[in-house]
Coordinates of C-alpha atoms in Angstrom, one line a residue:
M34 CA 109.9 112.5 85.8
I35 CA 108.7 116.1 87.5
E36 CA 109.6 115.5 91.0
L37 CA 107.6 118.2 92.8
E38 CA 109.8 117.5 96.4
G39 CA 113.3 115.7 97.6
V40 CA 113.1 112.7 97.8
P41 CA 112.8 111.1 101.3
E42 CA 115.2 108.8 102.9
L43 CA 112.9 105.6 103.7
I44 CA 112.9 102.7 106.0
D45 CA 113.0 98.9 104.3
P46 CA 111.2 100.5 101.8
V47 CA 108.0 98.6 99.8
M48 CA 106.4 100.0 96.4
V49 CA 102.8 99.1 95.9
A50 CA 101.2 100.4 93.0
A51 CA 97.9 100.0 90.9
F52 CA 96.5 101.7 87.9
E53 CA 93.4 102.9 86.2
G54 CA 92.0 101.5 83.7
W55 CA 92.1 97.7 82.2
N56 CA 93.6 95.9 85.0
D57 CA 90.9 97.6 87.8
A58 CA 87.8 96.1 87.4
G59 CA 85.5 97.6 90.0
D60 CA 87.8 100.4 90.7
A61 CA 89.2 98.0 93.5
A62 CA 93.3 98.1 92.7
S63 CA 93.2 102.0 92.5
T64 CA 90.9 102.5 95.8
A65 CA 92.9 100.1 97.5
V66 CA 96.1 102.4 97.3
A67 CA 93.9 105.7 97.5
H68 CA 92.8 103.7 100.9
L69 CA 96.5 103.9 102.2
E70 CA 97.5 107.0 100.9
R71 CA 94.6 108.8 102.7
E72 CA 94.4 106.6 106.0
W73 CA 98.2 107.3 106.6
K74 CA 98.1 110.8 105.0
G75 CA 100.5 110.3 102.2
E76 CA 103.0 113.1 101.0
V77 CA 103.2 113.3 97.0
F78 CA 106.4 113.8 96.0
A79 CA 106.9 112.8 92.6
A80 CA 104.8 112.6 89.0
L81 CA 105.1 111.7 86.3
D82 CA 105.1 114.3 82.9
A83 CA 101.5 113.8 81.7
E84 CA 102.9 114.9 77.9
D85 CA 105.2 111.4 77.9
Y86 CA 103.0 109.0 78.4
Y87 CA 99.0 109.8 77.6
D88 CA 96.5 110.2 74.9
F89 CA 94.7 113.5 76.5
Q90 CA 91.9 112.6 73.6
V91 CA 91.3 108.8 75.6
N92 CA 92.5 110.5 79.3
R93 CA 91.2 114.3 79.3
P94 CA 92.3 116.4 81.6
T95 CA 89.9 118.0 84.2
V96 CA 89.4 122.3 85.2
W97 CA 88.9 123.4 88.2
M98 CA 88.7 126.5 90.1
D99 CA 90.9 127.0 93.3
A100 CA 89.8 130.2 95.4
G101 CA 88.7 131.4 91.8
V102 CA 91.7 130.7 90.1
R103 CA 90.9 128.0 87.3
K104 CA 93.6 125.4 87.6
I105 CA 93.8 122.1 85.4
T106 CA 94.8 118.6 86.1
W107 CA 96.6 116.5 83.8
P108 CA 96.2 112.9 83.8
T109 CA 99.0 110.8 85.1
T110 CA 100.8 108.7 87.9
R111 CA 102.0 110.1 91.3
L112 CA 104.4 109.0 93.7
S113 CA 103.5 109.4 97.3
V114 CA 105.4 107.6 100.7
V115 CA 103.8 106.4 104.0
R116 CA 105.3 105.2 107.2
V117 CA 103.8 102.6 108.6
G118 CA 104.6 102.8 112.3
G119 CA 104.8 100.2 115.2
D120 CA 107.9 98.1 116.6
K121 CA 109.6 98.0 113.4
P122 CA 108.7 101.3 111.6
R123 CA 109.0 100.8 107.8
D124 CA 107.7 102.9 104.2
L125 CA 105.6 102.2 101.8
V126 CA 105.6 103.9 97.8
L127 CA 102.5 104.6 96.6
V128 CA 102.3 104.3 93.1
R129 CA 98.4 105.6 91.8
G130 CA 97.8 106.9 88.6
I131 CA 96.0 105.7 85.2
E132 CA 97.4 103.0 82.8
P133 CA 99.5 104.7 80.1
S134 CA 98.5 105.4 76.3
M135 CA 102.1 105.0 75.1
R136 CA 105.7 104.2 75.7
W137 CA 104.8 101.5 78.5
R138 CA 108.5 100.4 78.4
S139 CA 110.0 104.0 79.0
F140 CA 107.0 103.9 81.7
C141 CA 108.1 101.4 83.6
N142 CA 112.2 102.1 83.6
E143 CA 110.9 105.4 84.6
L144 CA 109.4 103.8 88.0
L145 CA 112.1 101.3 88.1
G146 CA 114.9 104.1 87.9
F147 CA 112.6 106.0 91.3
A148 CA 112.5 102.2 93.3
H149 CA 116.2 102.0 92.7
E150 CA 117.0 105.4 94.0
L151 CA 114.7 105.0 96.9
G152 CA 116.6 101.4 97.9
V153 CA 112.8 100.0 96.9
E154 CA 113.1 96.0 98.4
L155 CA 110.2 94.6 96.5
V156 CA 107.2 95.8 94.8
V157 CA 103.7 95.0 94.5
V158 CA 101.2 95.7 92.3
L159 CA 97.7 95.7 92.8
G160 CA 95.2 94.1 90.1
A161 CA 91.4 93.5 89.5
L162 CA 89.5 91.0 87.2
L163 CA 86.2 89.7 86.1
G164 CA 85.5 86.6 87.6
D165 CA 82.8 83.8 87.8
T166 CA 83.1 84.0 91.3
P167 CA 79.5 85.5 93.4
H168 CA 79.4 88.4 95.3
T169 CA 77.7 86.2 98.2
R170 CA 81.3 84.6 98.9
P171 CA 84.9 86.4 100.3
V172 CA 86.6 88.0 97.2
P173 CA 89.2 85.5 95.9
V174 CA 93.2 86.9 96.0
S175 CA 95.4 85.0 93.9
G176 CA 99.3 86.4 94.4
V177 CA 101.2 85.7 91.8
T178 CA 105.3 86.2 90.5
S179 CA 107.8 85.3 87.6
D180 CA 110.2 84.5 89.9
P181 CA 110.5 81.2 91.4
D182 CA 112.6 81.6 94.5
L183 CA 109.8 84.6 95.8
A184 CA 107.3 82.6 94.9
Q185 CA 108.5 79.5 96.9
R186 CA 109.6 81.7 99.7
M187 CA 106.4 84.0 100.0
D188 CA 104.0 81.0 99.4
L189 CA 102.7 82.6 96.2
E190 CA 101.9 81.4 92.4
E191 CA 104.8 81.5 89.6
T192 CA 102.7 82.7 87.2
K193 CA 101.4 81.0 83.7
Y194 CA 99.3 83.3 82.5
E195 CA 99.9 83.7 78.5
G196 CA 97.4 86.3 76.2
P197 CA 96.8 90.0 76.7
T198 CA 98.4 92.5 79.1
G199 CA 98.1 95.2 81.2
I200 CA 100.5 97.7 82.6
V201 CA 100.6 95.3 85.4
G202 CA 102.2 92.4 83.8
V203 CA 104.7 94.7 81.7
L204 CA 106.1 95.8 85.0
Q205 CA 106.0 92.7 86.9
E206 CA 107.6 91.9 83.7
A207 CA 110.1 94.9 84.0
C208 CA 111.0 94.4 87.3
T209 CA 112.1 91.1 86.5
H210 CA 114.6 91.6 84.1
A211 CA 116.0 94.2 86.7
G212 CA 116.3 92.0 89.2
V213 CA 113.5 93.4 91.6
P214 CA 111.5 91.3 93.7
A215 CA 107.4 91.8 91.9
V216 CA 104.5 90.4 93.1
S217 CA 100.7 90.9 91.5
L218 CA 97.5 90.3 93.9
W219 CA 94.8 89.7 91.7
A220 CA 91.5 90.1 93.0
A221 CA 88.1 88.7 91.4
V222 CA 85.2 90.5 91.0
P223 CA 81.6 89.3 90.0
H224 CA 81.5 89.7 86.3
Y225 CA 77.6 90.2 86.6
V226 CA 78.9 93.8 89.1
S227 CA 81.4 95.1 87.6
Q228 CA 80.5 98.5 88.5
P229 CA 82.4 100.4 90.9
P230 CA 82.9 100.9 93.4
N231 CA 83.5 97.3 95.2
P232 CA 84.8 98.0 98.5
K233 CA 84.6 93.8 99.4
A234 CA 87.1 93.7 96.3
T235 CA 89.2 96.1 97.8
M236 CA 88.8 94.8 101.2
A237 CA 89.7 91.7 100.3
L238 CA 93.2 93.4 98.3
L239 CA 94.0 95.4 101.5
N240 CA 93.7 92.0 103.7
R241 CA 96.5 90.4 101.2
L242 CA 98.7 93.2 101.3
E243 CA 98.8 93.0 105.0
D244 CA 99.7 89.3 105.1
L245 CA 102.5 89.3 102.3
L246 CA 103.8 92.3 104.8
D247 CA 103.5 91.7 107.6
L248 CA 101.7 94.9 109.1
R249 CA 98.3 96.6 110.0
I250 CA 96.5 98.3 108.1
P251 CA 93.7 100.5 109.3
L252 CA 90.4 99.6 107.5
G253 CA 88.3 102.8 108.6
E254 CA 84.9 102.8 107.3
L255 CA 85.6 100.0 104.3
P256 CA 83.9 97.3 105.9
E257 CA 81.0 98.9 106.7
D258 CA 80.9 99.6 102.9
A259 CA 81.4 96.5 102.3
R260 CA 78.3 94.8 103.9
A261 CA 76.5 97.7 102.6
W262 CA 77.7 96.9 98.8
Q263 CA 76.8 93.3 99.4
V264 CA 73.2 93.9 100.8
G265 CA 72.5 96.0 97.9
V266 CA 73.6 93.3 95.3
D267 CA 71.7 90.8 97.3
Q268 CA 68.7 93.0 96.6
L269 CA 69.2 93.8 93.0
A270 CA 69.7 89.9 92.4
A271 CA 66.6 89.0 94.4
E272 CA 64.4 90.8 92.2
D273 CA 65.6 88.6 88.8
S274 CA 64.5 84.7 89.5
E275 CA 67.1 84.1 87.2
V276 CA 70.3 86.0 88.7
A277 CA 69.7 84.4 91.8
E278 CA 69.9 81.1 90.2
Y279 CA 72.8 81.9 88.5
V280 CA 74.4 83.7 91.5
Q281 CA 73.5 80.2 93.3
T282 CA 75.5 78.0 90.8
L283 CA 78.2 80.4 91.5
E284 CA 77.8 79.9 95.2
E285 CA 77.5 75.9 94.9
A286 CA 81.0 75.8 92.4
R287 CA 82.4 78.0 94.9
D288 CA 82.0 75.9 97.7
T289 CA 82.6 72.5 96.1
A290 CA 86.5 73.7 94.8
E291 CA 87.8 75.7 97.6
L292 CA 86.3 73.6 100.7
P293 CA 90.5 73.1 101.2
E294 CA 90.3 76.7 102.4
A295 CA 89.3 75.6 105.7
S296 CA 92.1 74.1 106.4
G297 CA 94.4 75.1 109.6
E298 CA 97.2 77.3 107.6
A299 CA 94.0 79.5 106.1
I300 CA 92.2 79.5 109.9
A301 CA 95.5 80.8 111.0
R302 CA 96.2 83.6 108.7
E303 CA 92.6 84.2 110.0
F304 CA 93.8 84.6 113.4
E305 CA 96.7 86.4 112.8
R306 CA 95.2 89.2 111.0
Y307 CA 92.7 89.3 114.0
L308 CA 95.8 89.6 116.0
R309 CA 97.2 92.5 114.3
R310 CA 93.9 94.4 114.3
R311 CA 94.2 94.0 117.7
D312 CA 97.4 95.5 118.1
V313 CA 98.8 91.9 119.3
S314 CA 101.8 90.2 117.6
P315 CA 101.0 87.1 116.9
P316 CA 102.8 84.0 118.4
G317 CA 106.5 83.8 116.4
G318 CA 106.8 86.7 115.4
H319 CA 88.4 95.3 84.2
A320 CA 90.6 92.4 83.7
T321 CA 89.0 89.0 83.1
A322 CA 90.6 85.7 83.8
D323 CA 90.8 84.7 79.8
G324 CA 92.2 87.6 78.6
S325 CA 88.7 88.6 77.2
D326 CA 86.7 91.8 76.9
S327 CA 84.3 92.0 79.2
A328 CA 81.7 95.2 79.3
S329 CA 79.8 96.1 82.3
Y330 CA 76.8 93.9 83.2
L331 CA 75.4 96.9 85.0
R332 CA 73.3 99.0 83.4
D333 CA 71.3 102.5 84.5
N334 CA 67.3 102.0 83.7
P335 CA 65.1 105.6 82.6
G336 CA 64.0 105.4 86.5
G337 CA 67.6 106.0 87.6
R338 CA 67.7 102.7 89.7
T339 CA 70.6 100.3 88.6
R340 CA 70.0 96.8 88.9
P341 CA 71.8 93.1 86.9
P342 CA 70.1 91.8 83.9
R343 CA 69.5 88.6 83.0
P344 CA 73.3 86.8 82.9
P345 CA 74.0 84.5 80.9
K346 CA 73.6 80.5 81.6
P347 CA 76.4 78.9 82.9
D348 CA 76.5 76.6 79.7
T349 CA 75.7 79.4 77.2
P350 CA 78.1 79.9 74.2
G351 CA 80.0 82.2 74.6
T352 CA 80.6 82.5 79.2
T353 CA 84.0 83.1 80.0
E354 CA 85.8 79.9 80.0
N355 CA 87.9 79.4 83.6
S356 CA 87.2 83.0 84.3
G357 CA 86.6 81.9 88.3
D358 CA 90.0 80.1 87.9
T359 CA 92.7 82.7 88.8
G360 CA 95.3 81.1 90.2
D361 CA 97.4 80.5 87.2
S362 CA 96.8 84.2 85.9
G363 CA 99.5 86.3 86.7
D364 CA 98.0 88.8 84.8
P365 CA 94.4 88.6 83.5
G366 CA 92.3 90.4 81.2
P367 CA 90.7 93.2 80.9
D368 CA 87.7 94.6 83.2
G369 CA 85.7 96.3 80.7
E370 CA 86.7 99.6 81.5
D371 CA 89.4 99.8 79.0
T372 CA 90.2 104.1 78.9
S373 CA 93.8 103.8 77.7
E374 CA 96.0 102.6 74.8
D375 CA 99.3 100.8 74.1

């Protein structure tokens, strides 16, 4: 660990982490942590030594100019801290970086060592996967944990996933073995529009994080960006009748499967979030779901315009099976943008 500044004294700290690469479809998870850092003006206080965990031929450093002086930024993972104000202020330790190329166990142990030193009470890891979900519906976000007691206490799914894993799954299991409560939040990104950015998925992760931690997150321009993103995808899908038909099929399947979401509990959650955004306290206080690789479905054509090709029909052999079912996937598979190796 390279300490950039002194370790601060924190109030009820929660660690929130996200990593670019295999577990970050549409860059939704890493963008969510970057948003928190930007909105709350996070101060970086530590970074991992890039030499220990990254293959620079896979994740190359970048050169930039600072007042006429050439400098190099190395791919790594950095820790920053932000303070959330209100009646009960608390601190978030934000971990943002790239999925490491090697020494994953040492990587997790180093992060957990810092979590212990800072008195972190809960670790929340954000991820995003590719799934059979329509872009026209709310982004599904599943919350999973390996701890049965935590699952019951925080209304989460107990993970039953088996298959290839990324750093999100490894870090969550490392937390479990170290006795640190850990939760993973997964957003499902439409596989037919997987190219980043995806502000709608980013906003869905932040909303779920709000509910989990009972705090208010300023969204800034995200709602407008999410609306613009959906309008853009609507226009692209409308240009191809087979794409439009496929989206309609996904919509019908989603609407049928999620009728229980109209329950009183779901409505209550939305109302509590609405009150938080008005600063009023509520009453009472690139992974796929089956673990398979999937390439981006968006391509740049010679004209410079991006549009989705014709996706496979739902009954076409090779279509991702059960990739829309995120309820049990504590560690879904890759997003097709895998830039690292373990």
